[in-house]
Amino acid sequence: VWVGLSNYERFFREPATLAAWRNMAIIVGAEVVITMTLPLLGAALVSRITRWQYGWRVAFVLPIVVPATVVVFVWRWFYGIDGGFNYLLRLIGLADVARAWLGDPATALWSIIFVGFPWVAGINFLIYLAALQSIPTEINDAAKVDGCGSLRRFFRIELPLIRPQLLLLVTLTVIYYLRSFDAPLIMTNGGPGTTGTLVPGLQMYRAIRNELDLGYGSAIGTVLFSTLVIISLVSFALRRSQERA
């Protein structure tokens, strides 16, 4: 049955859609900030270590072997009423702070964002580390001779030189979390309530998996795909402008 653009109209008019995109914007914004800070900080520290550098690299990269789904399940237990987080709070005398972190609308979304702490993702760490180690030693040596300290050298020399890698990781992070819905699905199933942690990817999954509405699910997927294409094109244009500069 030909329905024209009615599925798209339904998607944009559905009240849950606005909440889903708002939740996704918060998640993506938080993950971009995380990607631009902690993995970069870890890589910068390791690149300055001369002893046990290989061991530190292995320590940061080793968690890659753990499947992401397993990590989500572990954190779901950690956030439970009798989970590790509340146990630690009771242990240090903060039992009043303990709660159902995934069942509280005020904390559910941020609990999902907190998954993976301290967020030094292995792939991000390796890309940053490779970029920092590819900087010619002559540049850093000249900066040291001129009296440039480590902090100033990082912000004035190293950071500008690794901007392509920084832009690449930011783009990949945005793309990944725009389409991702595994953590909200496993940890809260979009709750608490109906839209507490709902994201567009989970809307698409529900339409196809639960309602068997392939047309509506495909419309949501097309909107997400179009958004990803636009972001990729903008990222490509920014990289081209940097290369020309």
PDB file of N, CA and C in Angstrom, residues 138-179:
ATOM      1  N   GLU A 138      62.510  16.943  16.210  1.00  0.00           N
ATOM      2  CA  GLU A 138      63.218  18.222  16.081  1.00  0.00           C
ATOM      3  C   GLU A 138      62.356  19.391  16.537  1.00  0.00           C
ATOM      4  N   ILE A 139      61.040  19.269  16.308  1.00  0.00           N
ATOM      5  CA  ILE A 139      60.145  20.350  16.701  1.00  0.00           C
ATOM      6  C   ILE A 139      60.097  20.472  18.218  1.00  0.00           C
ATOM      7  N   ASN A 140      59.930  19.354  18.907  1.00  0.00           N
ATOM      8  CA  ASN A 140      59.891  19.386  20.367  1.00  0.00           C
ATOM      9  C   ASN A 140      61.245  19.777  20.956  1.00  0.00           C
ATOM     10  N   ASP A 141      62.323  19.315  20.331  1.00  0.00           N
ATOM     11  CA  ASP A 141      63.647  19.678  20.833  1.00  0.00           C
ATOM     12  C   ASP A 141      63.892  21.179  20.704  1.00  0.00           C
ATOM     13  N   ALA A 142      63.460  21.743  19.586  1.00  0.00           N
ATOM     14  CA  ALA A 142      63.629  23.189  19.403  1.00  0.00           C
ATOM     15  C   ALA A 142      62.799  23.970  20.418  1.00  0.00           C
ATOM     16  N   ALA A 143      61.594  23.459  20.706  1.00  0.00           N
ATOM     17  CA  ALA A 143      60.746  24.122  21.698  1.00  0.00           C
ATOM     18  C   ALA A 143      61.378  24.069  23.086  1.00  0.00           C
ATOM     19  N   LYS A 144      61.988  22.934  23.414  1.00  0.00           N
ATOM     20  CA  LYS A 144      62.652  22.809  24.708  1.00  0.00           C
ATOM     21  C   LYS A 144      63.829  23.770  24.821  1.00  0.00           C
ATOM     22  N   VAL A 145      64.594  23.900  23.746  1.00  0.00           N
ATOM     23  CA  VAL A 145      65.742  24.822  23.741  1.00  0.00           C
ATOM     24  C   VAL A 145      65.274  26.262  23.956  1.00  0.00           C
ATOM     25  N   ASP A 146      64.101  26.582  23.395  1.00  0.00           N
ATOM     26  CA  ASP A 146      63.552  27.932  23.550  1.00  0.00           C
ATOM     27  C   ASP A 146      62.886  28.144  24.904  1.00  0.00           C
ATOM     28  N   GLY A 147      62.932  27.131  25.761  1.00  0.00           N
ATOM     29  CA  GLY A 147      62.381  27.266  27.105  1.00  0.00           C
ATOM     30  C   GLY A 147      60.895  26.999  27.208  1.00  0.00           C
ATOM     31  N   CYS A 148      60.333  26.280  26.246  1.00  0.00           N
ATOM     32  CA  CYS A 148      58.893  25.979  26.255  1.00  0.00           C
ATOM     33  C   CYS A 148      58.643  24.776  27.168  1.00  0.00           C
ATOM     34  N   GLY A 149      57.799  24.958  28.182  1.00  0.00           N
ATOM     35  CA  GLY A 149      57.476  23.891  29.108  1.00  0.00           C
ATOM     36  C   GLY A 149      56.569  22.846  28.486  1.00  0.00           C
ATOM     37  N   SER A 150      56.370  21.746  29.208  1.00  0.00           N
ATOM     38  CA  SER A 150      55.576  20.633  28.677  1.00  0.00           C
ATOM     39  C   SER A 150      54.141  21.038  28.385  1.00  0.00           C
ATOM     40  N   LEU A 151      53.524  21.796  29.301  1.00  0.00           N
ATOM     41  CA  LEU A 151      52.129  22.187  29.123  1.00  0.00           C
ATOM     42  C   LEU A 151      51.967  23.130  27.947  1.00  0.00           C
ATOM     43  N   ARG A 152      52.847  24.113  27.888  1.00  0.00           N
ATOM     44  CA  ARG A 152      52.764  25.071  26.786  1.00  0.00           C
ATOM     45  C   ARG A 152      53.084  24.396  25.456  1.00  0.00           C
ATOM     46  N   ARG A 153      54.039  23.473  25.462  1.00  0.00           N
ATOM     47  CA  ARG A 153      54.395  22.759  24.244  1.00  0.00           C
ATOM     48  C   ARG A 153      53.227  21.920  23.741  1.00  0.00           C
ATOM     49  N   PHE A 154      52.469  21.360  24.682  1.00  0.00           N
ATOM     50  CA  PHE A 154      51.325  20.538  24.282  1.00  0.00           C
ATOM     51  C   PHE A 154      50.253  21.385  23.613  1.00  0.00           C
ATOM     52  N   PHE A 155      49.893  22.523  24.205  1.00  0.00           N
ATOM     53  CA  PHE A 155      48.797  23.330  23.670  1.00  0.00           C
ATOM     54  C   PHE A 155      49.206  24.163  22.455  1.00  0.00           C
ATOM     55  N   ARG A 156      50.456  24.580  22.388  1.00  0.00           N
ATOM     56  CA  ARG A 156      50.872  25.484  21.310  1.00  0.00           C
ATOM     57  C   ARG A 156      51.517  24.768  20.122  1.00  0.00           C
ATOM     58  N   ILE A 157      52.013  23.552  20.346  1.00  0.00           N
ATOM     59  CA  ILE A 157      52.714  22.860  19.268  1.00  0.00           C
ATOM     60  C   ILE A 157      52.029  21.533  18.922  1.00  0.00           C
ATOM     61  N   GLU A 158      51.913  20.656  19.925  1.00  0.00           N
ATOM     62  CA  GLU A 158      51.427  19.311  19.650  1.00  0.00           C
ATOM     63  C   GLU A 158      49.948  19.293  19.280  1.00  0.00           C
ATOM     64  N   LEU A 159      49.126  19.990  20.033  1.00  0.00           N
ATOM     65  CA  LEU A 159      47.678  19.959  19.776  1.00  0.00           C
ATOM     66  C   LEU A 159      47.324  20.477  18.385  1.00  0.00           C
ATOM     67  N   PRO A 160      47.897  21.614  17.936  1.00  0.00           N
ATOM     68  CA  PRO A 160      47.591  22.047  16.560  1.00  0.00           C
ATOM     69  C   PRO A 160      48.039  21.044  15.494  1.00  0.00           C
ATOM     70  N   LEU A 161      49.116  20.304  15.775  1.00  0.00           N
ATOM     71  CA  LEU A 161      49.623  19.364  14.778  1.00  0.00           C
ATOM     72  C   LEU A 161      48.785  18.087  14.672  1.00  0.00           C
ATOM     73  N   ILE A 162      47.994  17.792  15.691  1.00  0.00           N
ATOM     74  CA  ILE A 162      47.172  16.571  15.647  1.00  0.00           C
ATOM     75  C   ILE A 162      45.692  16.911  15.429  1.00  0.00           C
ATOM     76  N   ARG A 163      45.411  18.090  14.929  1.00  0.00           N
ATOM     77  CA  ARG A 163      44.012  18.458  14.678  1.00  0.00           C
ATOM     78  C   ARG A 163      43.305  17.523  13.706  1.00  0.00           C
ATOM     79  N   PRO A 164      43.964  17.018  12.654  1.00  0.00           N
ATOM     80  CA  PRO A 164      43.254  16.065  11.775  1.00  0.00           C
ATOM     81  C   PRO A 164      42.779  14.821  12.518  1.00  0.00           C
ATOM     82  N   GLN A 165      43.615  14.281  13.389  1.00  0.00           N
ATOM     83  CA  GLN A 165      43.204  13.103  14.169  1.00  0.00           C
ATOM     84  C   GLN A 165      42.100  13.463  15.152  1.00  0.00           C
ATOM     85  N   LEU A 166      42.174  14.641  15.723  1.00  0.00           N
ATOM     86  CA  LEU A 166      41.135  15.087  16.647  1.00  0.00           C
ATOM     87  C   LEU A 166      39.796  15.212  15.931  1.00  0.00           C
ATOM     88  N   LEU A 167      39.808  15.807  14.751  1.00  0.00           N
ATOM     89  CA  LEU A 167      38.581  15.943  13.971  1.00  0.00           C
ATOM     90  C   LEU A 167      38.053  14.582  13.547  1.00  0.00           C
ATOM     91  N   LEU A 168      38.956  13.669  13.190  1.00  0.00           N
ATOM     92  CA  LEU A 168      38.537  12.326  12.804  1.00  0.00           C
ATOM     93  C   LEU A 168      37.830  11.617  13.946  1.00  0.00           C
ATOM     94  N   LEU A 169      38.400  11.665  15.134  1.00  0.00           N
ATOM     95  CA  LEU A 169      37.802  10.974  16.274  1.00  0.00           C
ATOM     96  C   LEU A 169      36.484  11.612  16.695  1.00  0.00           C
ATOM     97  N   VAL A 170      36.390  12.921  16.613  1.00  0.00           N
ATOM     98  CA  VAL A 170      35.124  13.586  16.932  1.00  0.00           C
ATOM     99  C   VAL A 170      34.048  13.149  15.944  1.00  0.00           C
ATOM    100  N   THR A 171      34.393  13.093  14.668  1.00  0.00           N
ATOM    101  CA  THR A 171      33.430  12.663  13.650  1.00  0.00           C
ATOM    102  C   THR A 171      32.991  11.226  13.875  1.00  0.00           C
ATOM    103  N   LEU A 172      33.950  10.339  14.134  1.00  0.00           N
ATOM    104  CA  LEU A 172      33.608   8.931  14.378  1.00  0.00           C
ATOM    105  C   LEU A 172      32.753   8.775  15.635  1.00  0.00           C
ATOM    106  N   THR A 173      33.038   9.582  16.652  1.00  0.00           N
ATOM    107  CA  THR A 173      32.239   9.526  17.887  1.00  0.00           C
ATOM    108  C   THR A 173      30.804   9.950  17.628  1.00  0.00           C
ATOM    109  N   VAL A 174      30.631  11.040  16.892  1.00  0.00           N
ATOM    110  CA  VAL A 174      29.279  11.516  16.571  1.00  0.00           C
ATOM    111  C   VAL A 174      28.525  10.464  15.761  1.00  0.00           C
ATOM    112  N   ILE A 175      29.183   9.894  14.758  1.00  0.00           N
ATOM    113  CA  ILE A 175      28.533   8.885  13.926  1.00  0.00           C
ATOM    114  C   ILE A 175      28.148   7.661  14.755  1.00  0.00           C
ATOM    115  N   TYR A 176      29.058   7.217  15.612  1.00  0.00           N
ATOM    116  CA  TYR A 176      28.792   6.011  16.407  1.00  0.00           C
ATOM    117  C   TYR A 176      27.601   6.206  17.334  1.00  0.00           C
ATOM    118  N   TYR A 177      27.565   7.321  18.051  1.00  0.00           N
ATOM    119  CA  TYR A 177      26.512   7.494  19.049  1.00  0.00           C
ATOM    120  C   TYR A 177      25.200   7.978  18.441  1.00  0.00           C
ATOM    121  N   LEU A 178      25.225   8.506  17.218  1.00  0.00           N
ATOM    122  CA  LEU A 178      23.967   8.824  16.546  1.00  0.00           C
ATOM    123  C   LEU A 178      23.194   7.556  16.209  1.00  0.00           C
ATOM    124  N   ARG A 179      23.892   6.512  15.850  1.00  0.00           N
ATOM    125  CA  ARG A 179      23.219   5.270  15.453  1.00  0.00           C
ATOM    126  C   ARG A 179      23.130   4.252  16.580  1.00  0.00           C
TER     127      ARG A 179
END
